[in-house]
PDB file of C-alpha atoms in Angstrom:
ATOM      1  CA  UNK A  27     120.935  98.848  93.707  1.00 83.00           C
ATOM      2  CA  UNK A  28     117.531  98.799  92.906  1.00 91.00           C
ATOM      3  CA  UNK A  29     116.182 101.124  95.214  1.00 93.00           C
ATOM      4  CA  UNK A  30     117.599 104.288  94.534  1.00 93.00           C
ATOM      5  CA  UNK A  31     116.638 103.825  91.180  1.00 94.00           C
ATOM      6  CA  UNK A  32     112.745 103.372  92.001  1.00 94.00           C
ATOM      7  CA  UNK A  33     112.893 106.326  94.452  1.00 94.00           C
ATOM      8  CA  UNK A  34     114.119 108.126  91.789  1.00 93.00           C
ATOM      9  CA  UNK A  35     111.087 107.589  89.736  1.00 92.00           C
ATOM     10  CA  UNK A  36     108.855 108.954  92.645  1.00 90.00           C
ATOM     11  CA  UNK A  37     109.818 112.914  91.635  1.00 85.00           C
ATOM     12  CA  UNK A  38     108.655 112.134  88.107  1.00 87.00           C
ATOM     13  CA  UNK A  39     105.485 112.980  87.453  1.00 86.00           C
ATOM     14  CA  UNK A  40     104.414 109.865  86.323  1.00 90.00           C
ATOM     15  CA  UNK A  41     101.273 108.169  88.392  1.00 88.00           C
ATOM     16  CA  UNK A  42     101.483 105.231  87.155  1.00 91.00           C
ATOM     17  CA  UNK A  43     105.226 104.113  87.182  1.00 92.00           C
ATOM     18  CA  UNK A  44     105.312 106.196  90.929  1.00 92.00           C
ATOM     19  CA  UNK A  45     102.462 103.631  92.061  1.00 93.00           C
ATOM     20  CA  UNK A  46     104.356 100.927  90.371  1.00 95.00           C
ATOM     21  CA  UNK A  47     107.651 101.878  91.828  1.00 95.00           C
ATOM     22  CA  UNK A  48     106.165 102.104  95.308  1.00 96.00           C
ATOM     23  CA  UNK A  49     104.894  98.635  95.026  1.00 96.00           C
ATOM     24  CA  UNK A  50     108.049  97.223  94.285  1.00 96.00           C
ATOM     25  CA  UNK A  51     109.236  99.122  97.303  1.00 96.00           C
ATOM     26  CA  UNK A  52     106.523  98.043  99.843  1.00 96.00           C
ATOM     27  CA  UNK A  53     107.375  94.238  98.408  1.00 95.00           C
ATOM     28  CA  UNK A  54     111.332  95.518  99.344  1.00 95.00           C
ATOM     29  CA  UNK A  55     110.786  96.340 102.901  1.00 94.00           C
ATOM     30  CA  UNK A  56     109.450  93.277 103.944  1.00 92.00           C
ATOM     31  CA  UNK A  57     113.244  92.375 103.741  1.00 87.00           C
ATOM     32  CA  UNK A  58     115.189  92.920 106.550  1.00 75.00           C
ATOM     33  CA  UNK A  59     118.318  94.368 104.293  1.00 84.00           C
ATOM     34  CA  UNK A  60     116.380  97.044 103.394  1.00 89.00           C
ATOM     35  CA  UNK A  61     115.997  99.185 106.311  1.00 88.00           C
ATOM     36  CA  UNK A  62     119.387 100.988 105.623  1.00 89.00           C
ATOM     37  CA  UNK A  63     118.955 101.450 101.673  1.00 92.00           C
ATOM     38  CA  UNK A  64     115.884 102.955 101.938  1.00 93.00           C
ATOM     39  CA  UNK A  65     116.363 105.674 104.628  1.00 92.00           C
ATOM     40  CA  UNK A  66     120.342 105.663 102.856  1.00 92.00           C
ATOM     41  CA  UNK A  67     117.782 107.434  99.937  1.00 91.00           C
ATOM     42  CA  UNK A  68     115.806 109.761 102.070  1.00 91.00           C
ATOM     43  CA  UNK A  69     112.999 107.753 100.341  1.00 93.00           C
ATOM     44  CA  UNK A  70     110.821 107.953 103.785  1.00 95.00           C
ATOM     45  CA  UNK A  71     110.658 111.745 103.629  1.00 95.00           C
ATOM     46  CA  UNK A  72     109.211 111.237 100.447  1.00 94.00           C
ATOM     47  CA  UNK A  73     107.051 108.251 100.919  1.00 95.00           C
ATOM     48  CA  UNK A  74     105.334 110.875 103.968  1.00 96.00           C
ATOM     49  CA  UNK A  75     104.601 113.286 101.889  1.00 94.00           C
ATOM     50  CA  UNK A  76     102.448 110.870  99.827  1.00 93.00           C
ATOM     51  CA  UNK A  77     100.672 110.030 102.893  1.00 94.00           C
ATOM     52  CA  UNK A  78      97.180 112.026 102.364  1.00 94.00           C
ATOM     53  CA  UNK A  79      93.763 111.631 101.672  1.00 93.00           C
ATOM     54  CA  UNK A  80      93.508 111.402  98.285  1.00 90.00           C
ATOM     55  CA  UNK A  81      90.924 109.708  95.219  1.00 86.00           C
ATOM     56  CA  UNK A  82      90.217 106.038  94.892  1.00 83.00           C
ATOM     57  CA  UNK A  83      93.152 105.657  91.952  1.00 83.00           C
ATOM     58  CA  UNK A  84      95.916 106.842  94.613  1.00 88.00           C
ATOM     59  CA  UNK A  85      94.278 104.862  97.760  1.00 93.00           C
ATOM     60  CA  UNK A  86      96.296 101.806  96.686  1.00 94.00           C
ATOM     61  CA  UNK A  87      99.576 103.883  96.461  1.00 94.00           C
ATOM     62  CA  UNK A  88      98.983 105.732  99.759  1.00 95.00           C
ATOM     63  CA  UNK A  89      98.375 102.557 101.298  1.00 97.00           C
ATOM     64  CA  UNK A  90     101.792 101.152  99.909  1.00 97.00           C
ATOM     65  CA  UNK A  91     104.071 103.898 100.949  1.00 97.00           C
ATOM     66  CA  UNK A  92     102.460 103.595 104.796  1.00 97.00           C
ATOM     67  CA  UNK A  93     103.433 100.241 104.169  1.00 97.00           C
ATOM     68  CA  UNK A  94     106.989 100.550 103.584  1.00 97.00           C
ATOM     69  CA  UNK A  95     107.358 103.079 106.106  1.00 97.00           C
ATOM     70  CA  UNK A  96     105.768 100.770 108.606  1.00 97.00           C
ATOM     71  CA  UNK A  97     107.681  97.977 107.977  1.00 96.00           C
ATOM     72  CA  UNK A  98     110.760 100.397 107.792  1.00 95.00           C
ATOM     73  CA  UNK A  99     109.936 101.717 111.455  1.00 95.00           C
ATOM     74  CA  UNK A 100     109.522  98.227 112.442  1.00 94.00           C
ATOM     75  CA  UNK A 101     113.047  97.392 112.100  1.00 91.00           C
ATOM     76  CA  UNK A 102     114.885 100.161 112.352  1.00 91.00           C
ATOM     77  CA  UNK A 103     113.147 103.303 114.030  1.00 93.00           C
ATOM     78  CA  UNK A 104     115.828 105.519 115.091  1.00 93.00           C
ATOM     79  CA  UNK A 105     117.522 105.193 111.618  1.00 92.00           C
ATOM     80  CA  UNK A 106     114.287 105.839 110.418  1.00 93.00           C
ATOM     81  CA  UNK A 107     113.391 108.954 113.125  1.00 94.00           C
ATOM     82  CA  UNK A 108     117.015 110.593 112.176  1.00 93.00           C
ATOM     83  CA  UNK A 109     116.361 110.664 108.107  1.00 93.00           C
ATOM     84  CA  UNK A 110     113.180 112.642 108.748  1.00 94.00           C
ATOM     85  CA  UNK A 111     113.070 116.647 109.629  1.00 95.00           C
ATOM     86  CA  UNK A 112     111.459 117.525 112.966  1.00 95.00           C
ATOM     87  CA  UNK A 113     109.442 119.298 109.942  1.00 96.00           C
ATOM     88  CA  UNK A 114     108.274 116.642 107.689  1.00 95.00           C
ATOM     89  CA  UNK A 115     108.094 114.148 110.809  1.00 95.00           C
ATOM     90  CA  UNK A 116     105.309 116.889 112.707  1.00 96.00           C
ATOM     91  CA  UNK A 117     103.922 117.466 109.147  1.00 96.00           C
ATOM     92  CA  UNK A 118     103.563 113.515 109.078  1.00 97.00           C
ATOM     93  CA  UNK A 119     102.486 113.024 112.458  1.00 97.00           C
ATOM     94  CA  UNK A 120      99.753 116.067 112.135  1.00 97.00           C
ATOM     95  CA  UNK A 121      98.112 114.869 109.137  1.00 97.00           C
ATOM     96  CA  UNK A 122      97.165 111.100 110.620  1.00 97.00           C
ATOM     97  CA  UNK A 123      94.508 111.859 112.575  1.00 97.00           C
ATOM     98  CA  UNK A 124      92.689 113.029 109.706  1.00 97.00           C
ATOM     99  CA  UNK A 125      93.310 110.115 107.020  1.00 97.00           C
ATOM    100  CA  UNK A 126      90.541 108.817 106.222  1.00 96.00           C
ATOM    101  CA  UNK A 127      91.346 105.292 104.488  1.00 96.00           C
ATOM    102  CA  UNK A 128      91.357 102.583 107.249  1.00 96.00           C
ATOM    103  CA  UNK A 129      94.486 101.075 106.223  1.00 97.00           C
ATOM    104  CA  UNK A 130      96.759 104.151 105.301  1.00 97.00           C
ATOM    105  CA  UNK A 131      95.704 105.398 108.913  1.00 97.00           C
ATOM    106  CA  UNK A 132      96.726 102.244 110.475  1.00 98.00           C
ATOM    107  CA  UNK A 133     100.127 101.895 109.153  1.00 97.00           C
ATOM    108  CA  UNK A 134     100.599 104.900 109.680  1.00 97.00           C
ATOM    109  CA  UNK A 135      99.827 104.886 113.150  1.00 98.00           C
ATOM    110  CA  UNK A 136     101.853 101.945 113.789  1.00 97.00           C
ATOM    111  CA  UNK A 137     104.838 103.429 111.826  1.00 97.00           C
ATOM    112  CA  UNK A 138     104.703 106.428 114.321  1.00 97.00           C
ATOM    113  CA  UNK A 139     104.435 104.364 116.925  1.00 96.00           C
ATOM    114  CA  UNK A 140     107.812 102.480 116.510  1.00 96.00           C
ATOM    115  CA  UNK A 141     109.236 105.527 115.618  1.00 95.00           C
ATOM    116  CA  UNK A 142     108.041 107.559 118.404  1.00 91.00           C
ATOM    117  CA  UNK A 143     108.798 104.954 120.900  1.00 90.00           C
ATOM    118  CA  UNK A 144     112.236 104.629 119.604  1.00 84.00           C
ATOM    119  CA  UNK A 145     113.111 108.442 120.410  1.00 67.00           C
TER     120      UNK A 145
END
């Protein structure tokens, strides 16, 4: 039960409790169980969206929410691939090229990767 309630902190405009929330999150999706939970609460949507270049104080979040959508992809990419909009997926997919932090680019990469090999 605890993820909806930490993706529910991500539309508050709170920086600091939406990096802390994601962080609990990436720590989440290392376990298996919560593949289904997570895309159950259209958090990956959401996560994408925070996927941009951004200042030094967000690089740490950024990196995070690649993270969980990485290791969300990883175990489940269809699930994953149907809980995103052909919109926010191209969005997504379009802004990657362009990221310029070294590890937010390559989970993000691999994260499309599983996903786009899964369709």
């Amino acid at each position: 039960g605890c993820i909806p309630a930490l993706i529910s902190t991500l539309s508050k405009d709170k920086p600091l409790l939406q990096q802390h929330s994601v962080f609990a999150l990436a720590q989440l999706s290392e376990c298996h169980d919560s593949a289904e939970a997570l895309v159950a609460c259209r958090a990956i949507p959401l996560l994408m969206s925070f996927i941009t270049n951004g200042t030094y104080k967000t690089a740490a979040m950024r990196r995070e929410c690649a993270r969980v959508i990485a290791n969300t992809a990883m175990k489940n990419a269809s699930i994953v691939r149907e809980s995103v909009s052909d919109e926010d997926f191209n969005a997504w997919a379009q802004r990657i090229p362009s990221l310029e932090d070294a590890t937010v680019k390559e989970r993000s990469e691999r994260a499309f990767s599983f996903i786009n090999n899964a369709v």
